[in-house]
Amino acid sequence: MNKASEPPAGADGLLPIRITELADLSTTEMAALRGLADRFATHARHAIIRQEGEMPPGLFFLLEGWAVSSVTLADGSRQLLKLHVPGDLMGAPSLPLSRAAETLIALTDVSVAQVSLEALGEIFVQHPRLGALFFLSAQEERVLLMDRLTGMGRLDARHRIAWLFVHLHERLRLVASGMGAAFDLPLTQEQLGDLLGLTAVHVNRTLRSLDAEGYLKRERGHIEILRYDDLKRLAALPPRTVRRNLSWLPPSRPSRPGR
Amino acid sequence: MNKASEPPAGADGLLPIRITELADLSTTEMAALRGLADRFATHARHAIIRQEGEMPPGLFFLLEGWAVSSVTLADGSRQLLKLHVPGDLMGAPSLPLSRAAETLIALTDVSVAQVSLEALGEIFVQHPRLGALFFLSAQEERVLLMDRLTGMGRLDARHRIAWLFVHLHERLRLVASGMGAAFDLPLTQEQLGDLLGLTAVHVNRTLRSLDAEGYLKRERGHIEILRYDDLKRLAALPPRTVRRNLSWLPPSRPSRPGR
DNA sequence: CGTAAGATTGACAAGCGTCAAATACAGTGG
DNA sequence: CCACTGTATTTGACGCTTGTCAATCTTACG
């Protein structure tokens, strides 16, 4: 691990996290979010950013690169839980636990900021609206997990893969607008299997069949969706749309109020 | 649905939700939580408390009885997401969405309070510590979903059922301390299947085999665990323990501070 | 006492995992 | 620049877990 106390150039604009997707923020709130980032670090591909079992569990902010969170079982098998892209908060689920539940692994070279928990606590005091947005953001993640659970329980390999690609495409579009039908996917087929509850062999067979039927094209670490609408039809989960600036949210606070 | 504006007798002590498992609360905070409950209602067994797609999505507090949240797919299959017991907040994942993601169904006769979203917003302003605890509670739910996802992806029917029973037993112990090795389970085998990503037929075969091997005994809507430690060994997911009163949490506020 | 919902059982099929080997590819050192 | 080596992908044969279909049995309840 390579540590540096200065943020990497150009990453600054990313700090407002996913939360900006839920509401418009005041400049003060933006500044408070930026204040969350504590120590900056970079990790090489395949490096472990945070190991499950670690205590106390820390909180991380992904600035550049891809990462993944996973759980490992006693028999050595593992489940990949979520792919993290720049702007993602990582490790939050373990915050209430005494030991971290998930391992965070760098899929590419990444740069990461450690989030100060004291600063997070202060945000709930100084910026109730941000606190509520953090709460809502966690609920959004719950919906995602619920949908993934539904997929694992009720969809076969073909449908799960279709859903994953459509979902990833939509998620990446939010980050990189103007993206076409193609995107990077720095995952091996074994990792795809661990993500979808399949074996690498079966992932290969299914990918190959989707390719043969013209749904998509594959290269190393790169996917191009050819028949987007058909693929989306395969991805049979209900659509989700977030509602911005909910009326019951607390108002933005100007700056530091009564202390 | 049977509506009443008065809380049912005896339910009052339950209102402090799961949040008391994360920290000790001041009396003011307890009172604020009680203020969340808005309109009270009762529903008969099998009644739909809230339908997915409904808008705007409401928030509910389960006072008495069992309920379940589920997602339905286009082909009619459904995934049960979570069993709710008294004290549970229901419907929170849909809060950031424009339409409710999950259907809430009464498994037994239930009594439910509707939660006022305005009151929830006010809590983030008046009681930052409670806001942070709501945030942490959502993270705890994420961990549960992550574990369920891991189970669906990596465990076979036998292990999934073992995990469910052990997990349910532990959860019910928190609500009803002094509980033995037996507990009610108001679910049909088909519903168990929908919860675990299996078919009713296969649930039956697996339950029957666990029974035959002396792991447990079954009656209608009732489970008794006989070989608890062995069953727990089958339930091969890592243990989770929450840490109470985390140091970075905001302090309790006395009452209504500067407005 | 009748009826419907739930539990049980058996025969069979399909999807996916396992094992093992072959092939393609990327990165490395000489 | 090339041979070398480990990693990732691909392929085939086979078996097991789980699903499907359909019938029967049991229990709760009007």
PDB file of N, CA, C and O in Angstrom, chain B residues 127-188:
ATOM      1  N   HIS B 127     -32.575  15.353  16.890  1.00  0.00           N
ATOM      2  CA  HIS B 127     -31.828  14.298  17.592  1.00  0.00           C
ATOM      3  C   HIS B 127     -30.808  13.649  16.668  1.00  0.00           C
ATOM      4  O   HIS B 127     -31.011  12.531  16.187  1.00  0.00           O
ATOM      5  N   PRO B 128     -29.716  14.355  16.431  1.00  0.00           N
ATOM      6  CA  PRO B 128     -28.687  13.858  15.506  1.00  0.00           C
ATOM      7  C   PRO B 128     -28.215  12.445  15.863  1.00  0.00           C
ATOM      8  O   PRO B 128     -27.918  11.643  14.972  1.00  0.00           O
ATOM      9  N   ARG B 129     -28.185  12.170  17.153  1.00  0.00           N
ATOM     10  CA  ARG B 129     -27.741  10.843  17.565  1.00  0.00           C
ATOM     11  C   ARG B 129     -28.701   9.774  17.056  1.00  0.00           C
ATOM     12  O   ARG B 129     -28.274   8.731  16.554  1.00  0.00           O
ATOM     13  N   LEU B 130     -29.989  10.059  17.151  1.00  0.00           N
ATOM     14  CA  LEU B 130     -30.972   9.113  16.612  1.00  0.00           C
ATOM     15  C   LEU B 130     -30.839   8.987  15.102  1.00  0.00           C
ATOM     16  O   LEU B 130     -30.946   7.890  14.537  1.00  0.00           O
ATOM     17  N   GLY B 131     -30.579  10.117  14.460  1.00  0.00           N
ATOM     18  CA  GLY B 131     -30.374  10.066  13.010  1.00  0.00           C
ATOM     19  C   GLY B 131     -29.244   9.119  12.661  1.00  0.00           C
ATOM     20  O   GLY B 131     -29.382   8.252  11.790  1.00  0.00           O
ATOM     21  N   ALA B 132     -28.136   9.263  13.370  1.00  0.00           N
ATOM     22  CA  ALA B 132     -26.988   8.384  13.123  1.00  0.00           C
ATOM     23  C   ALA B 132     -27.351   6.930  13.417  1.00  0.00           C
ATOM     24  O   ALA B 132     -26.900   6.012  12.729  1.00  0.00           O
ATOM     25  N   LEU B 133     -28.188   6.723  14.429  1.00  0.00           N
ATOM     26  CA  LEU B 133     -28.579   5.351  14.750  1.00  0.00           C
ATOM     27  C   LEU B 133     -29.494   4.760  13.671  1.00  0.00           C
ATOM     28  O   LEU B 133     -29.400   3.565  13.351  1.00  0.00           O
ATOM     29  N   PHE B 134     -30.360   5.587  13.098  1.00  0.00           N
ATOM     30  CA  PHE B 134     -31.164   5.112  11.970  1.00  0.00           C
ATOM     31  C   PHE B 134     -30.254   4.702  10.814  1.00  0.00           C
ATOM     32  O   PHE B 134     -30.468   3.689  10.143  1.00  0.00           O
ATOM     33  N   PHE B 135     -29.240   5.516  10.607  1.00  0.00           N
ATOM     34  CA  PHE B 135     -28.257   5.203   9.561  1.00  0.00           C
ATOM     35  C   PHE B 135     -27.580   3.872   9.851  1.00  0.00           C
ATOM     36  O   PHE B 135     -27.501   2.986   8.984  1.00  0.00           O
ATOM     37  N   LEU B 136     -27.143   3.681  11.075  1.00  0.00           N
ATOM     38  CA  LEU B 136     -26.464   2.440  11.439  1.00  0.00           C
ATOM     39  C   LEU B 136     -27.394   1.236  11.347  1.00  0.00           C
ATOM     40  O   LEU B 136     -26.994   0.141  10.934  1.00  0.00           O
ATOM     41  N   SER B 137     -28.634   1.463  11.726  1.00  0.00           N
ATOM     42  CA  SER B 137     -29.596   0.374  11.665  1.00  0.00           C
ATOM     43  C   SER B 137     -29.791  -0.083  10.217  1.00  0.00           C
ATOM     44  O   SER B 137     -29.910  -1.283   9.931  1.00  0.00           O
ATOM     45  N   ALA B 138     -29.813   0.877   9.294  1.00  0.00           N
ATOM     46  CA  ALA B 138     -29.929   0.523   7.881  1.00  0.00           C
ATOM     47  C   ALA B 138     -28.709  -0.273   7.430  1.00  0.00           C
ATOM     48  O   ALA B 138     -28.817  -1.216   6.643  1.00  0.00           O
ATOM     49  N   GLN B 139     -27.544   0.083   7.945  1.00  0.00           N
ATOM     50  CA  GLN B 139     -26.333  -0.662   7.591  1.00  0.00           C
ATOM     51  C   GLN B 139     -26.411  -2.084   8.125  1.00  0.00           C
ATOM     52  O   GLN B 139     -25.968  -3.032   7.468  1.00  0.00           O
ATOM     53  N   GLU B 140     -26.981  -2.226   9.302  1.00  0.00           N
ATOM     54  CA  GLU B 140     -27.142  -3.561   9.873  1.00  0.00           C
ATOM     55  C   GLU B 140     -28.024  -4.420   8.963  1.00  0.00           C
ATOM     56  O   GLU B 140     -27.754  -5.603   8.738  1.00  0.00           O
ATOM     57  N   GLU B 141     -29.058  -3.805   8.446  1.00  0.00           N
ATOM     58  CA  GLU B 141     -29.937  -4.529   7.532  1.00  0.00           C
ATOM     59  C   GLU B 141     -29.206  -4.900   6.243  1.00  0.00           C
ATOM     60  O   GLU B 141     -29.462  -5.930   5.636  1.00  0.00           O
ATOM     61  N   ARG B 142     -28.301  -4.043   5.851  1.00  0.00           N
ATOM     62  CA  ARG B 142     -27.507  -4.367   4.664  1.00  0.00           C
ATOM     63  C   ARG B 142     -26.669  -5.615   4.906  1.00  0.00           C
ATOM     64  O   ARG B 142     -26.552  -6.480   4.033  1.00  0.00           O
ATOM     65  N   VAL B 143     -26.076  -5.686   6.087  1.00  0.00           N
ATOM     66  CA  VAL B 143     -25.263  -6.869   6.403  1.00  0.00           C
ATOM     67  C   VAL B 143     -26.125  -8.126   6.348  1.00  0.00           C
ATOM     68  O   VAL B 143     -25.718  -9.160   5.803  1.00  0.00           O
ATOM     69  N   LEU B 144     -27.324  -8.019   6.879  1.00  0.00           N
ATOM     70  CA  LEU B 144     -28.220  -9.176   6.843  1.00  0.00           C
ATOM     71  C   LEU B 144     -28.499  -9.592   5.403  1.00  0.00           C
ATOM     72  O   LEU B 144     -28.446 -10.779   5.049  1.00  0.00           O
ATOM     73  N   LEU B 145     -28.778  -8.617   4.561  1.00  0.00           N
ATOM     74  CA  LEU B 145     -29.035  -8.932   3.151  1.00  0.00           C
ATOM     75  C   LEU B 145     -27.793  -9.499   2.474  1.00  0.00           C
ATOM     76  O   LEU B 145     -27.879 -10.408   1.646  1.00  0.00           O
ATOM     77  N   MET B 146     -26.645  -8.975   2.844  1.00  0.00           N
ATOM     78  CA  MET B 146     -25.402  -9.498   2.283  1.00  0.00           C
ATOM     79  C   MET B 146     -25.225 -10.964   2.670  1.00  0.00           C
ATOM     80  O   MET B 146     -24.838 -11.797   1.847  1.00  0.00           O
ATOM     81  N   ASP B 147     -25.535 -11.264   3.913  1.00  0.00           N
ATOM     82  CA  ASP B 147     -25.412 -12.649   4.361  1.00  0.00           C
ATOM     83  C   ASP B 147     -26.433 -13.544   3.665  1.00  0.00           C
ATOM     84  O   ASP B 147     -26.135 -14.676   3.285  1.00  0.00           O
ATOM     85  N   ARG B 148     -27.621 -13.024   3.483  1.00  0.00           N
ATOM     86  CA  ARG B 148     -28.627 -13.821   2.780  1.00  0.00           C
ATOM     87  C   ARG B 148     -28.190 -14.051   1.346  1.00  0.00           C
ATOM     88  O   ARG B 148     -28.351 -15.141   0.792  1.00  0.00           O
ATOM     89  N   LEU B 149     -27.644 -13.013   0.733  1.00  0.00           N
ATOM     90  CA  LEU B 149     -27.151 -13.136  -0.640  1.00  0.00           C
ATOM     91  C   LEU B 149     -26.063 -14.202  -0.708  1.00  0.00           C
ATOM     92  O   LEU B 149     -26.045 -15.052  -1.601  1.00  0.00           O
ATOM     93  N   THR B 150     -25.162 -14.156   0.247  1.00  0.00           N
ATOM     94  CA  THR B 150     -24.086 -15.140   0.292  1.00  0.00           C
ATOM     95  C   THR B 150     -24.664 -16.550   0.429  1.00  0.00           C
ATOM     96  O   THR B 150     -24.229 -17.483  -0.247  1.00  0.00           O
ATOM     97  N   GLY B 151     -25.659 -16.682   1.279  1.00  0.00           N
ATOM     98  CA  GLY B 151     -26.286 -17.983   1.443  1.00  0.00           C
ATOM     99  C   GLY B 151     -26.915 -18.484   0.160  1.00  0.00           C
ATOM    100  O   GLY B 151     -26.746 -19.652  -0.222  1.00  0.00           O
ATOM    101  N   MET B 152     -27.608 -17.600  -0.525  1.00  0.00           N
ATOM    102  CA  MET B 152     -28.269 -18.005  -1.774  1.00  0.00           C
ATOM    103  C   MET B 152     -27.253 -18.364  -2.838  1.00  0.00           C
ATOM    104  O   MET B 152     -27.488 -19.244  -3.660  1.00  0.00           O
ATOM    105  N   GLY B 153     -26.145 -17.652  -2.840  1.00  0.00           N
ATOM    106  CA  GLY B 153     -25.157 -17.886  -3.883  1.00  0.00           C
ATOM    107  C   GLY B 153     -24.290 -19.099  -3.626  1.00  0.00           C
ATOM    108  O   GLY B 153     -23.863 -19.771  -4.565  1.00  0.00           O
ATOM    109  N   ARG B 154     -24.031 -19.379  -2.367  1.00  0.00           N
ATOM    110  CA  ARG B 154     -23.005 -20.387  -2.065  1.00  0.00           C
ATOM    111  C   ARG B 154     -23.456 -21.573  -1.241  1.00  0.00           C
ATOM    112  O   ARG B 154     -22.676 -22.504  -1.052  1.00  0.00           O
ATOM    113  N   LEU B 155     -24.665 -21.551  -0.682  1.00  0.00           N
ATOM    114  CA  LEU B 155     -25.088 -22.685   0.152  1.00  0.00           C
ATOM    115  C   LEU B 155     -26.174 -23.500  -0.532  1.00  0.00           C
ATOM    116  O   LEU B 155     -26.999 -22.947  -1.264  1.00  0.00           O
ATOM    117  N   ASP B 156     -26.196 -24.797  -0.282  1.00  0.00           N
ATOM    118  CA  ASP B 156     -27.284 -25.607  -0.826  1.00  0.00           C
ATOM    119  C   ASP B 156     -28.481 -25.550   0.122  1.00  0.00           C
ATOM    120  O   ASP B 156     -28.438 -24.923   1.178  1.00  0.00           O
ATOM    121  N   ALA B 157     -29.544 -26.214  -0.271  1.00  0.00           N
ATOM    122  CA  ALA B 157     -30.821 -26.123   0.440  1.00  0.00           C
ATOM    123  C   ALA B 157     -30.671 -26.430   1.926  1.00  0.00           C
ATOM    124  O   ALA B 157     -31.171 -25.698   2.784  1.00  0.00           O
ATOM    125  N   ARG B 158     -29.979 -27.509   2.195  1.00  0.00           N
ATOM    126  CA  ARG B 158     -29.768 -27.949   3.570  1.00  0.00           C
ATOM    127  C   ARG B 158     -29.131 -26.857   4.434  1.00  0.00           C
ATOM    128  O   ARG B 158     -29.602 -26.546   5.522  1.00  0.00           O
ATOM    129  N   HIS B 159     -28.068 -26.258   3.938  1.00  0.00           N
ATOM    130  CA  HIS B 159     -27.368 -25.231   4.694  1.00  0.00           C
ATOM    131  C   HIS B 159     -28.192 -23.949   4.798  1.00  0.00           C
ATOM    132  O   HIS B 159     -28.162 -23.272   5.824  1.00  0.00           O
ATOM    133  N   ARG B 160     -28.907 -23.624   3.741  1.00  0.00           N
ATOM    134  CA  ARG B 160     -29.728 -22.416   3.806  1.00  0.00           C
ATOM    135  C   ARG B 160     -30.791 -22.537   4.876  1.00  0.00           C
ATOM    136  O   ARG B 160     -31.055 -21.611   5.631  1.00  0.00           O
ATOM    137  N   ILE B 161     -31.427 -23.694   4.942  1.00  0.00           N
ATOM    138  CA  ILE B 161     -32.482 -23.896   5.941  1.00  0.00           C
ATOM    139  C   ILE B 161     -31.890 -23.876   7.339  1.00  0.00           C
ATOM    140  O   ILE B 161     -32.438 -23.249   8.252  1.00  0.00           O
ATOM    141  N   ALA B 162     -30.755 -24.519   7.497  1.00  0.00           N
ATOM    142  CA  ALA B 162     -30.092 -24.507   8.803  1.00  0.00           C
ATOM    143  C   ALA B 162     -29.801 -23.069   9.217  1.00  0.00           C
ATOM    144  O   ALA B 162     -30.084 -22.657  10.344  1.00  0.00           O
ATOM    145  N   TRP B 163     -29.261 -22.289   8.287  1.00  0.00           N
ATOM    146  CA  TRP B 163     -28.938 -20.910   8.615  1.00  0.00           C
ATOM    147  C   TRP B 163     -30.195 -20.145   9.011  1.00  0.00           C
ATOM    148  O   TRP B 163     -30.201 -19.405  10.001  1.00  0.00           O
ATOM    149  N   LEU B 164     -31.259 -20.320   8.243  1.00  0.00           N
ATOM    150  CA  LEU B 164     -32.485 -19.579   8.530  1.00  0.00           C
ATOM    151  C   LEU B 164     -32.985 -19.855   9.937  1.00  0.00           C
ATOM    152  O   LEU B 164     -33.315 -18.922  10.680  1.00  0.00           O
ATOM    153  N   PHE B 165     -33.004 -21.116  10.316  1.00  0.00           N
ATOM    154  CA  PHE B 165     -33.543 -21.460  11.625  1.00  0.00           C
ATOM    155  C   PHE B 165     -32.649 -20.940  12.749  1.00  0.00           C
ATOM    156  O   PHE B 165     -33.131 -20.415  13.745  1.00  0.00           O
ATOM    157  N   VAL B 166     -31.364 -21.077  12.589  1.00  0.00           N
ATOM    158  CA  VAL B 166     -30.455 -20.566  13.611  1.00  0.00           C
ATOM    159  C   VAL B 166     -30.578 -19.049  13.712  1.00  0.00           C
ATOM    160  O   VAL B 166     -30.680 -18.479  14.803  1.00  0.00           O
ATOM    161  N   HIS B 167     -30.615 -18.394  12.553  1.00  0.00           N
ATOM    162  CA  HIS B 167     -30.718 -16.939  12.542  1.00  0.00           C
ATOM    163  C   HIS B 167     -32.025 -16.473  13.177  1.00  0.00           C
ATOM    164  O   HIS B 167     -32.043 -15.551  13.997  1.00  0.00           O
ATOM    165  N   LEU B 168     -33.115 -17.112  12.799  1.00  0.00           N
ATOM    166  CA  LEU B 168     -34.422 -16.736  13.351  1.00  0.00           C
ATOM    167  C   LEU B 168     -34.444 -16.940  14.856  1.00  0.00           C
ATOM    168  O   LEU B 168     -34.954 -16.096  15.608  1.00  0.00           O
ATOM    169  N   HIS B 169     -33.890 -18.034  15.286  1.00  0.00           N
ATOM    170  CA  HIS B 169     -33.867 -18.334  16.708  1.00  0.00           C
ATOM    171  C   HIS B 169     -33.133 -17.233  17.470  1.00  0.00           C
ATOM    172  O   HIS B 169     -33.616 -16.720  18.477  1.00  0.00           O
ATOM    173  N   GLU B 170     -31.971 -16.826  16.943  1.00  0.00           N
ATOM    174  CA  GLU B 170     -31.206 -15.765  17.608  1.00  0.00           C
ATOM    175  C   GLU B 170     -31.965 -14.451  17.614  1.00  0.00           C
ATOM    176  O   GLU B 170     -31.943 -13.712  18.597  1.00  0.00           O
ATOM    177  N   ARG B 171     -32.636 -14.168  16.505  1.00  0.00           N
ATOM    178  CA  ARG B 171     -33.343 -12.908  16.419  1.00  0.00           C
ATOM    179  C   ARG B 171     -34.534 -12.886  17.367  1.00  0.00           C
ATOM    180  O   ARG B 171     -34.816 -11.860  18.006  1.00  0.00           O
ATOM    181  N   LEU B 172     -35.226 -13.988  17.447  1.00  0.00           N
ATOM    182  CA  LEU B 172     -36.396 -14.040  18.323  1.00  0.00           C
ATOM    183  C   LEU B 172     -35.987 -13.993  19.788  1.00  0.00           C
ATOM    184  O   LEU B 172     -36.724 -13.498  20.634  1.00  0.00           O
ATOM    185  N   ARG B 173     -34.817 -14.512  20.071  1.00  0.00           N
ATOM    186  CA  ARG B 173     -34.322 -14.462  21.449  1.00  0.00           C
ATOM    187  C   ARG B 173     -34.152 -13.031  21.925  1.00  0.00           C
ATOM    188  O   ARG B 173     -34.314 -12.731  23.104  1.00  0.00           O
ATOM    189  N   LEU B 174     -33.780 -12.153  21.013  1.00  0.00           N
ATOM    190  CA  LEU B 174     -33.615 -10.748  21.383  1.00  0.00           C
ATOM    191  C   LEU B 174     -34.953 -10.136  21.793  1.00  0.00           C
ATOM    192  O   LEU B 174     -35.029  -9.335  22.720  1.00  0.00           O
ATOM    193  N   VAL B 175     -35.993 -10.515  21.089  1.00  0.00           N
ATOM    194  CA  VAL B 175     -37.323  -9.970  21.396  1.00  0.00           C
ATOM    195  C   VAL B 175     -37.904 -10.648  22.624  1.00  0.00           C
ATOM    196  O   VAL B 175     -38.329  -9.991  23.565  1.00  0.00           O
ATOM    197  N   ALA B 176     -37.910 -11.975  22.607  1.00  0.00           N
ATOM    198  CA  ALA B 176     -38.481 -12.725  23.724  1.00  0.00           C
ATOM    199  C   ALA B 176     -37.372 -13.457  24.447  1.00  0.00           C
ATOM    200  O   ALA B 176     -37.071 -14.601  24.140  1.00  0.00           O
ATOM    201  N   SER B 177     -36.754 -12.783  25.388  1.00  0.00           N
ATOM    202  CA  SER B 177     -35.696 -13.442  26.145  1.00  0.00           C
ATOM    203  C   SER B 177     -36.319 -14.545  27.009  1.00  0.00           C
ATOM    204  O   SER B 177     -37.495 -14.511  27.339  1.00  0.00           O
ATOM    205  N   GLY B 178     -35.516 -15.520  27.332  1.00  0.00           N
ATOM    206  CA  GLY B 178     -36.051 -16.646  28.078  1.00  0.00           C
ATOM    207  C   GLY B 178     -36.732 -17.659  27.186  1.00  0.00           C
ATOM    208  O   GLY B 178     -37.413 -18.569  27.643  1.00  0.00           O
ATOM    209  N   MET B 179     -36.536 -17.493  25.863  1.00  0.00           N
ATOM    210  CA  MET B 179     -37.116 -18.429  24.912  1.00  0.00           C
ATOM    211  C   MET B 179     -36.257 -19.690  24.863  1.00  0.00           C
ATOM    212  O   MET B 179     -35.040 -19.628  24.978  1.00  0.00           O
ATOM    213  N   GLY B 180     -36.891 -20.820  24.695  1.00  0.00           N
ATOM    214  CA  GLY B 180     -36.145 -22.066  24.630  1.00  0.00           C
ATOM    215  C   GLY B 180     -35.671 -22.362  23.228  1.00  0.00           C
ATOM    216  O   GLY B 180     -35.358 -21.454  22.463  1.00  0.00           O
ATOM    217  N   ALA B 181     -35.612 -23.654  22.891  1.00  0.00           N
ATOM    218  CA  ALA B 181     -35.124 -24.060  21.574  1.00  0.00           C
ATOM    219  C   ALA B 181     -36.259 -24.120  20.565  1.00  0.00           C
ATOM    220  O   ALA B 181     -36.046 -24.467  19.407  1.00  0.00           O
ATOM    221  N   ALA B 182     -37.460 -23.787  20.992  1.00  0.00           N
ATOM    222  CA  ALA B 182     -38.616 -23.879  20.095  1.00  0.00           C
ATOM    223  C   ALA B 182     -39.173 -22.503  19.800  1.00  0.00           C
ATOM    224  O   ALA B 182     -39.075 -21.595  20.620  1.00  0.00           O
ATOM    225  N   PHE B 183     -39.732 -22.335  18.626  1.00  0.00           N
ATOM    226  CA  PHE B 183     -40.344 -21.048  18.285  1.00  0.00           C
ATOM    227  C   PHE B 183     -41.406 -21.239  17.212  1.00  0.00           C
ATOM    228  O   PHE B 183     -41.408 -22.241  16.484  1.00  0.00           O
ATOM    229  N   ASP B 184     -42.300 -20.276  17.133  1.00  0.00           N
ATOM    230  CA  ASP B 184     -43.336 -20.280  16.108  1.00  0.00           C
ATOM    231  C   ASP B 184     -42.748 -19.857  14.777  1.00  0.00           C
ATOM    232  O   ASP B 184     -41.819 -19.049  14.716  1.00  0.00           O
ATOM    233  N   LEU B 185     -43.290 -20.406  13.729  1.00  0.00           N
ATOM    234  CA  LEU B 185     -42.868 -20.010  12.395  1.00  0.00           C
ATOM    235  C   LEU B 185     -44.099 -20.061  11.488  1.00  0.00           C
ATOM    236  O   LEU B 185     -44.382 -21.085  10.872  1.00  0.00           O
ATOM    237  N   PRO B 186     -44.824 -18.948  11.424  1.00  0.00           N
ATOM    238  CA  PRO B 186     -46.108 -18.962  10.717  1.00  0.00           C
ATOM    239  C   PRO B 186     -45.947 -18.897   9.205  1.00  0.00           C
ATOM    240  O   PRO B 186     -46.503 -18.027   8.547  1.00  0.00           O
ATOM    241  N   LEU B 187     -45.204 -19.842   8.643  1.00  0.00           N
ATOM    242  CA  LEU B 187     -44.930 -19.862   7.203  1.00  0.00           C
ATOM    243  C   LEU B 187     -45.266 -21.232   6.633  1.00  0.00           C
ATOM    244  O   LEU B 187     -44.956 -22.250   7.249  1.00  0.00           O
ATOM    245  N   THR B 188     -45.836 -21.251   5.470  1.00  0.00           N
ATOM    246  CA  THR B 188     -46.023 -22.535   4.792  1.00  0.00           C
ATOM    247  C   THR B 188     -44.695 -22.936   4.144  1.00  0.00           C
ATOM    248  O   THR B 188     -43.778 -22.113   4.019  1.00  0.00           O
TER     249      THR B 188
END
